[in-house]
Amino acid sequence: MQNLQKVTIQYCEQEDRIRLTGEVENAAPVVIWLTQRLLQRVLQALLKHDQSEGGLHSHHHIFQSFAQQAATAELEQTPQVSVQPAVESSVWLVNSVDLANSEQRVELTFRGSDDQQVRLLLNEMLLRQWLAIIYGLYLKADWPLDVWPDWIGGNASATNSQQAVRMH
């Protein structure tokens, strides 16, 4: 299975979908499409811990907010070069996402039809940056924000939808 080394995530208004263009080792970049419905499910699983606590304690909410602000600030300060698709890029729709958590990272395995799959490995900082970018794209797309916890709210709105996340 190929690991995504660097990704660029953009909202495509014509498709009303999110396009993830990713570099993989020793291959042309891949272009995968994510629907709102699938992303809602992924986000619910990723954010489940915080939502399951219901009435979050104010100190927990403040910690999450500060950690999110720090990750977003670091993302905004680091110059990024977008990943560009190539003529030979594989382009496909994501049908499912496998999520694996460990103390060190989160693994998202995006699966399409015909055994198409790529994996995105995110440590805590990269996960927070990825969430900030996705949140910004939700705002741009005018998609419902009910899946998002309050602590992410004002932190990602300034995130540029063209930004890339460096993976290694």
PDB file of C-alpha atoms in Angstrom:
ATOM      1  CA  MET A   1       0.000   0.000   0.000  1.00  0.00           C
ATOM      2  CA  GLN A   2       1.247   3.478  -0.826  1.00  0.00           C
ATOM      3  CA  ASN A   3       1.645   6.140   1.864  1.00  0.00           C
ATOM      4  CA  LEU A   4       0.841   9.735   1.036  1.00  0.00           C
ATOM      5  CA  GLN A   5       3.966  11.815   1.629  1.00  0.00           C
ATOM      6  CA  LYS A   6       2.422  15.250   1.075  1.00  0.00           C
ATOM      7  CA  VAL A   7      -1.129  16.281   0.226  1.00  0.00           C
ATOM      8  CA  THR A   8      -3.038  19.231  -1.146  1.00  0.00           C
ATOM      9  CA  ILE A   9      -6.707  19.377  -0.254  1.00  0.00           C
ATOM     10  CA  GLN A  10      -9.150  21.552  -2.190  1.00  0.00           C
ATOM     11  CA  TYR A  11     -12.905  22.015  -2.457  1.00  0.00           C
ATOM     12  CA  CYS A  12     -14.247  21.712  -6.016  1.00  0.00           C
ATOM     13  CA  GLU A  13     -17.501  23.629  -6.336  1.00  0.00           C
ATOM     14  CA  GLN A  14     -18.477  21.962  -9.643  1.00  0.00           C
ATOM     15  CA  GLU A  15     -18.173  18.508  -8.112  1.00  0.00           C
ATOM     16  CA  ASP A  16     -19.330  19.612  -4.630  1.00  0.00           C
ATOM     17  CA  ARG A  17     -16.576  17.345  -3.336  1.00  0.00           C
ATOM     18  CA  ILE A  18     -13.161  17.582  -1.801  1.00  0.00           C
ATOM     19  CA  ARG A  19     -10.197  16.662  -3.953  1.00  0.00           C
ATOM     20  CA  LEU A  20      -7.089  15.329  -2.263  1.00  0.00           C
ATOM     21  CA  THR A  21      -3.994  15.318  -4.462  1.00  0.00           C
ATOM     22  CA  GLY A  22      -1.156  13.401  -2.875  1.00  0.00           C
ATOM     23  CA  GLU A  23       2.456  12.576  -3.523  1.00  0.00           C
ATOM     24  CA  VAL A  24       3.416   8.953  -3.142  1.00  0.00           C
ATOM     25  CA  GLU A  25       6.878   7.479  -3.212  1.00  0.00           C
ATOM     26  CA  ASN A  26       8.149   6.416  -6.655  1.00  0.00           C
ATOM     27  CA  ALA A  27       4.839   7.063  -8.426  1.00  0.00           C
ATOM     28  CA  ALA A  28       2.792   9.805 -10.026  1.00  0.00           C
ATOM     29  CA  PRO A  29       0.617  11.813  -7.642  1.00  0.00           C
ATOM     30  CA  VAL A  30      -2.805  10.358  -6.893  1.00  0.00           C
ATOM     31  CA  VAL A  31      -6.050  12.310  -7.017  1.00  0.00           C
ATOM     32  CA  ILE A  32      -8.850  11.067  -4.821  1.00  0.00           C
ATOM     33  CA  TRP A  33     -12.318  12.505  -4.346  1.00  0.00           C
ATOM     34  CA  LEU A  34     -14.120  12.634  -0.998  1.00  0.00           C
ATOM     35  CA  THR A  35     -17.851  13.208  -0.670  1.00  0.00           C
ATOM     36  CA  GLN A  36     -19.453  15.194   2.125  1.00  0.00           C
ATOM     37  CA  ARG A  37     -21.324  12.110   3.320  1.00  0.00           C
ATOM     38  CA  LEU A  38     -18.138  10.055   3.672  1.00  0.00           C
ATOM     39  CA  LEU A  39     -16.222  12.910   5.314  1.00  0.00           C
ATOM     40  CA  GLN A  40     -19.024  13.348   7.861  1.00  0.00           C
ATOM     41  CA  ARG A  41     -18.562   9.730   8.909  1.00  0.00           C
ATOM     42  CA  VAL A  42     -14.778  10.019   9.064  1.00  0.00           C
ATOM     43  CA  LEU A  43     -14.997  13.197  11.131  1.00  0.00           C
ATOM     44  CA  GLN A  44     -17.524  11.647  13.502  1.00  0.00           C
ATOM     45  CA  ALA A  45     -15.119   8.775  14.125  1.00  0.00           C
ATOM     46  CA  LEU A  46     -12.098  11.064  14.533  1.00  0.00           C
ATOM     47  CA  LEU A  47     -13.890  13.468  16.852  1.00  0.00           C
ATOM     48  CA  LYS A  48     -15.921  10.824  18.712  1.00  0.00           C
ATOM     49  CA  HIS A  49     -13.963  11.112  21.956  1.00  0.00           C
ATOM     50  CA  ASP A  50     -14.658  14.816  22.332  1.00  0.00           C
ATOM     51  CA  GLN A  51     -18.305  14.533  21.352  1.00  0.00           C
ATOM     52  CA  SER A  52     -18.923  11.555  23.630  1.00  0.00           C
ATOM     53  CA  GLU A  53     -18.082  13.668  26.661  1.00  0.00           C
ATOM     54  CA  GLY A  54     -21.219  15.719  26.005  1.00  0.00           C
ATOM     55  CA  GLY A  55     -20.782  18.676  28.338  1.00  0.00           C
ATOM     56  CA  LEU A  56     -17.080  19.216  27.958  1.00  0.00           C
ATOM     57  CA  HIS A  57     -15.315  20.615  30.994  1.00  0.00           C
ATOM     58  CA  SER A  58     -14.193  24.158  30.322  1.00  0.00           C
ATOM     59  CA  HIS A  59     -10.513  23.292  30.902  1.00  0.00           C
ATOM     60  CA  HIS A  60     -10.724  20.473  28.342  1.00  0.00           C
ATOM     61  CA  HIS A  61     -12.391  22.794  25.839  1.00  0.00           C
ATOM     62  CA  ILE A  62      -9.736  25.477  26.435  1.00  0.00           C
ATOM     63  CA  PHE A  63      -6.879  22.954  26.049  1.00  0.00           C
ATOM     64  CA  GLN A  64      -8.317  21.668  22.774  1.00  0.00           C
ATOM     65  CA  SER A  65      -8.794  25.213  21.519  1.00  0.00           C
ATOM     66  CA  PHE A  66      -5.212  26.243  22.354  1.00  0.00           C
ATOM     67  CA  ALA A  67      -3.751  23.081  20.832  1.00  0.00           C
ATOM     68  CA  GLN A  68      -5.799  23.648  17.679  1.00  0.00           C
ATOM     69  CA  GLN A  69      -4.702  27.292  17.458  1.00  0.00           C
ATOM     70  CA  ALA A  70      -1.046  26.280  17.796  1.00  0.00           C
ATOM     71  CA  ALA A  71      -1.326  23.673  15.032  1.00  0.00           C
ATOM     72  CA  THR A  72      -3.128  26.095  12.728  1.00  0.00           C
ATOM     73  CA  ALA A  73      -0.603  28.867  13.403  1.00  0.00           C
ATOM     74  CA  GLU A  74       2.288  26.537  12.560  1.00  0.00           C
ATOM     75  CA  LEU A  75       0.559  25.518   9.338  1.00  0.00           C
ATOM     76  CA  GLU A  76       0.045  29.154   8.323  1.00  0.00           C
ATOM     77  CA  GLN A  77       3.692  30.065   9.055  1.00  0.00           C
ATOM     78  CA  THR A  78       5.207  27.269   6.990  1.00  0.00           C
ATOM     79  CA  PRO A  79       5.371  27.983   3.255  1.00  0.00           C
ATOM     80  CA  GLN A  80       3.663  25.231   1.316  1.00  0.00           C
ATOM     81  CA  VAL A  81       3.941  24.123  -2.304  1.00  0.00           C
ATOM     82  CA  SER A  82       0.798  22.491  -3.674  1.00  0.00           C
ATOM     83  CA  VAL A  83       0.887  18.957  -5.018  1.00  0.00           C
ATOM     84  CA  GLN A  84      -0.109  19.054  -8.681  1.00  0.00           C
ATOM     85  CA  PRO A  85      -1.771  16.157 -10.501  1.00  0.00           C
ATOM     86  CA  ALA A  86       0.074  14.689 -13.474  1.00  0.00           C
ATOM     87  CA  VAL A  87      -1.271  13.283 -16.715  1.00  0.00           C
ATOM     88  CA  GLU A  88      -0.510   9.787 -15.452  1.00  0.00           C
ATOM     89  CA  SER A  89      -2.133  10.387 -12.032  1.00  0.00           C
ATOM     90  CA  SER A  90      -4.596   7.817 -10.819  1.00  0.00           C
ATOM     91  CA  VAL A  91      -7.953   9.533 -10.205  1.00  0.00           C
ATOM     92  CA  TRP A  92     -10.688   7.816  -8.210  1.00  0.00           C
ATOM     93  CA  LEU A  93     -13.589   8.229  -5.798  1.00  0.00           C
ATOM     94  CA  VAL A  94     -13.095   7.110  -2.216  1.00  0.00           C
ATOM     95  CA  ASN A  95     -15.730   4.524  -1.273  1.00  0.00           C
ATOM     96  CA  SER A  96     -14.583   3.874   2.290  1.00  0.00           C
ATOM     97  CA  VAL A  97     -12.020   4.959   4.853  1.00  0.00           C
ATOM     98  CA  ASP A  98     -10.392   2.718   7.439  1.00  0.00           C
ATOM     99  CA  LEU A  99      -9.334   4.480  10.613  1.00  0.00           C
ATOM    100  CA  ALA A 100      -6.649   3.165  12.952  1.00  0.00           C
ATOM    101  CA  ASN A 101      -5.580   5.013  16.106  1.00  0.00           C
ATOM    102  CA  SER A 102      -2.459   4.583  18.168  1.00  0.00           C
ATOM    103  CA  GLU A 103      -0.771   6.812  20.743  1.00  0.00           C
ATOM    104  CA  GLN A 104       1.661   8.084  18.115  1.00  0.00           C
ATOM    105  CA  ARG A 105      -0.583   8.593  15.098  1.00  0.00           C
ATOM    106  CA  VAL A 106      -3.829   8.194  13.225  1.00  0.00           C
ATOM    107  CA  GLU A 107      -3.889   6.166  10.014  1.00  0.00           C
ATOM    108  CA  LEU A 108      -6.526   6.905   7.404  1.00  0.00           C
ATOM    109  CA  THR A 109      -6.678   4.334   4.618  1.00  0.00           C
ATOM    110  CA  PHE A 110      -8.697   5.622   1.679  1.00  0.00           C
ATOM    111  CA  ARG A 111     -10.214   2.842  -0.431  1.00  0.00           C
ATOM    112  CA  GLY A 112     -11.781   2.992  -3.876  1.00  0.00           C
ATOM    113  CA  SER A 113     -12.975   0.303  -6.211  1.00  0.00           C
ATOM    114  CA  ASP A 114     -10.608  -2.177  -7.918  1.00  0.00           C
ATOM    115  CA  ASP A 115      -8.257  -2.421  -4.907  1.00  0.00           C
ATOM    116  CA  GLN A 116      -7.342   1.273  -5.077  1.00  0.00           C
ATOM    117  CA  GLN A 117      -5.987   2.454  -1.733  1.00  0.00           C
ATOM    118  CA  VAL A 118      -3.624   4.959  -0.198  1.00  0.00           C
ATOM    119  CA  ARG A 119      -2.792   5.657   3.424  1.00  0.00           C
ATOM    120  CA  LEU A 120      -2.397   8.981   5.214  1.00  0.00           C
ATOM    121  CA  LEU A 121      -0.378   8.872   8.445  1.00  0.00           C
ATOM    122  CA  LEU A 122      -0.963  11.787  10.834  1.00  0.00           C
ATOM    123  CA  ASN A 123       0.692  12.547  14.148  1.00  0.00           C
ATOM    124  CA  GLU A 124      -1.242  14.800  16.541  1.00  0.00           C
ATOM    125  CA  MET A 125       0.015  18.057  15.019  1.00  0.00           C
ATOM    126  CA  LEU A 126      -0.627  16.939  11.434  1.00  0.00           C
ATOM    127  CA  LEU A 127      -4.071  15.650  12.398  1.00  0.00           C
ATOM    128  CA  ARG A 128      -4.975  19.028  13.890  1.00  0.00           C
ATOM    129  CA  GLN A 129      -3.691  20.781  10.765  1.00  0.00           C
ATOM    130  CA  TRP A 130      -5.637  18.398   8.528  1.00  0.00           C
ATOM    131  CA  LEU A 131      -8.784  19.064  10.585  1.00  0.00           C
ATOM    132  CA  ALA A 132      -8.228  22.832  10.276  1.00  0.00           C
ATOM    133  CA  ILE A 133      -7.963  22.546   6.496  1.00  0.00           C
ATOM    134  CA  ILE A 134     -11.053  20.336   6.240  1.00  0.00           C
ATOM    135  CA  TYR A 135     -12.972  22.731   8.507  1.00  0.00           C
ATOM    136  CA  GLY A 136     -11.993  25.645   6.254  1.00  0.00           C
ATOM    137  CA  LEU A 137     -13.216  23.703   3.230  1.00  0.00           C
ATOM    138  CA  TYR A 138     -16.510  22.942   5.002  1.00  0.00           C
ATOM    139  CA  LEU A 139     -16.947  26.695   5.470  1.00  0.00           C
ATOM    140  CA  LYS A 140     -16.101  27.380   1.827  1.00  0.00           C
ATOM    141  CA  ALA A 141     -18.517  24.669   0.650  1.00  0.00           C
ATOM    142  CA  ASP A 142     -21.244  25.899   3.004  1.00  0.00           C
ATOM    143  CA  TRP A 143     -21.639  22.338   4.296  1.00  0.00           C
ATOM    144  CA  PRO A 144     -23.312  21.715   7.695  1.00  0.00           C
ATOM    145  CA  LEU A 145     -20.965  22.276  10.632  1.00  0.00           C
ATOM    146  CA  ASP A 146     -22.829  20.163  13.193  1.00  0.00           C
ATOM    147  CA  VAL A 147     -20.125  17.464  13.221  1.00  0.00           C
ATOM    148  CA  TRP A 148     -17.478  19.972  14.365  1.00  0.00           C
ATOM    149  CA  PRO A 149     -16.750  20.581  18.063  1.00  0.00           C
ATOM    150  CA  ASP A 150     -16.794  24.158  19.352  1.00  0.00           C
ATOM    151  CA  TRP A 151     -13.045  24.215  19.982  1.00  0.00           C
ATOM    152  CA  ILE A 152     -12.217  24.106  16.273  1.00  0.00           C
ATOM    153  CA  GLY A 153     -14.579  26.992  15.458  1.00  0.00           C
ATOM    154  CA  GLY A 154     -12.692  30.206  14.936  1.00  0.00           C
ATOM    155  CA  ASN A 155      -9.286  28.700  14.379  1.00  0.00           C
ATOM    156  CA  ALA A 156      -9.447  27.337  10.867  1.00  0.00           C
ATOM    157  CA  SER A 157     -11.529  29.953   9.101  1.00  0.00           C
ATOM    158  CA  ALA A 158      -8.413  31.756   7.924  1.00  0.00           C
ATOM    159  CA  THR A 159      -6.896  28.568   6.561  1.00  0.00           C
ATOM    160  CA  ASN A 160      -6.361  28.798   2.832  1.00  0.00           C
ATOM    161  CA  SER A 161      -8.127  25.995   0.980  1.00  0.00           C
ATOM    162  CA  GLN A 162      -5.140  25.687  -1.344  1.00  0.00           C
ATOM    163  CA  GLN A 163      -2.672  24.822   1.423  1.00  0.00           C
ATOM    164  CA  ALA A 164      -0.740  21.600   1.418  1.00  0.00           C
ATOM    165  CA  VAL A 165       0.272  19.560   4.410  1.00  0.00           C
ATOM    166  CA  ARG A 166       3.836  18.267   4.465  1.00  0.00           C
ATOM    167  CA  MET A 167       3.845  14.737   5.675  1.00  0.00           C
ATOM    168  CA  HIS A 168       7.557  13.979   6.120  1.00  0.00           C
TER     169      HIS A 168
END
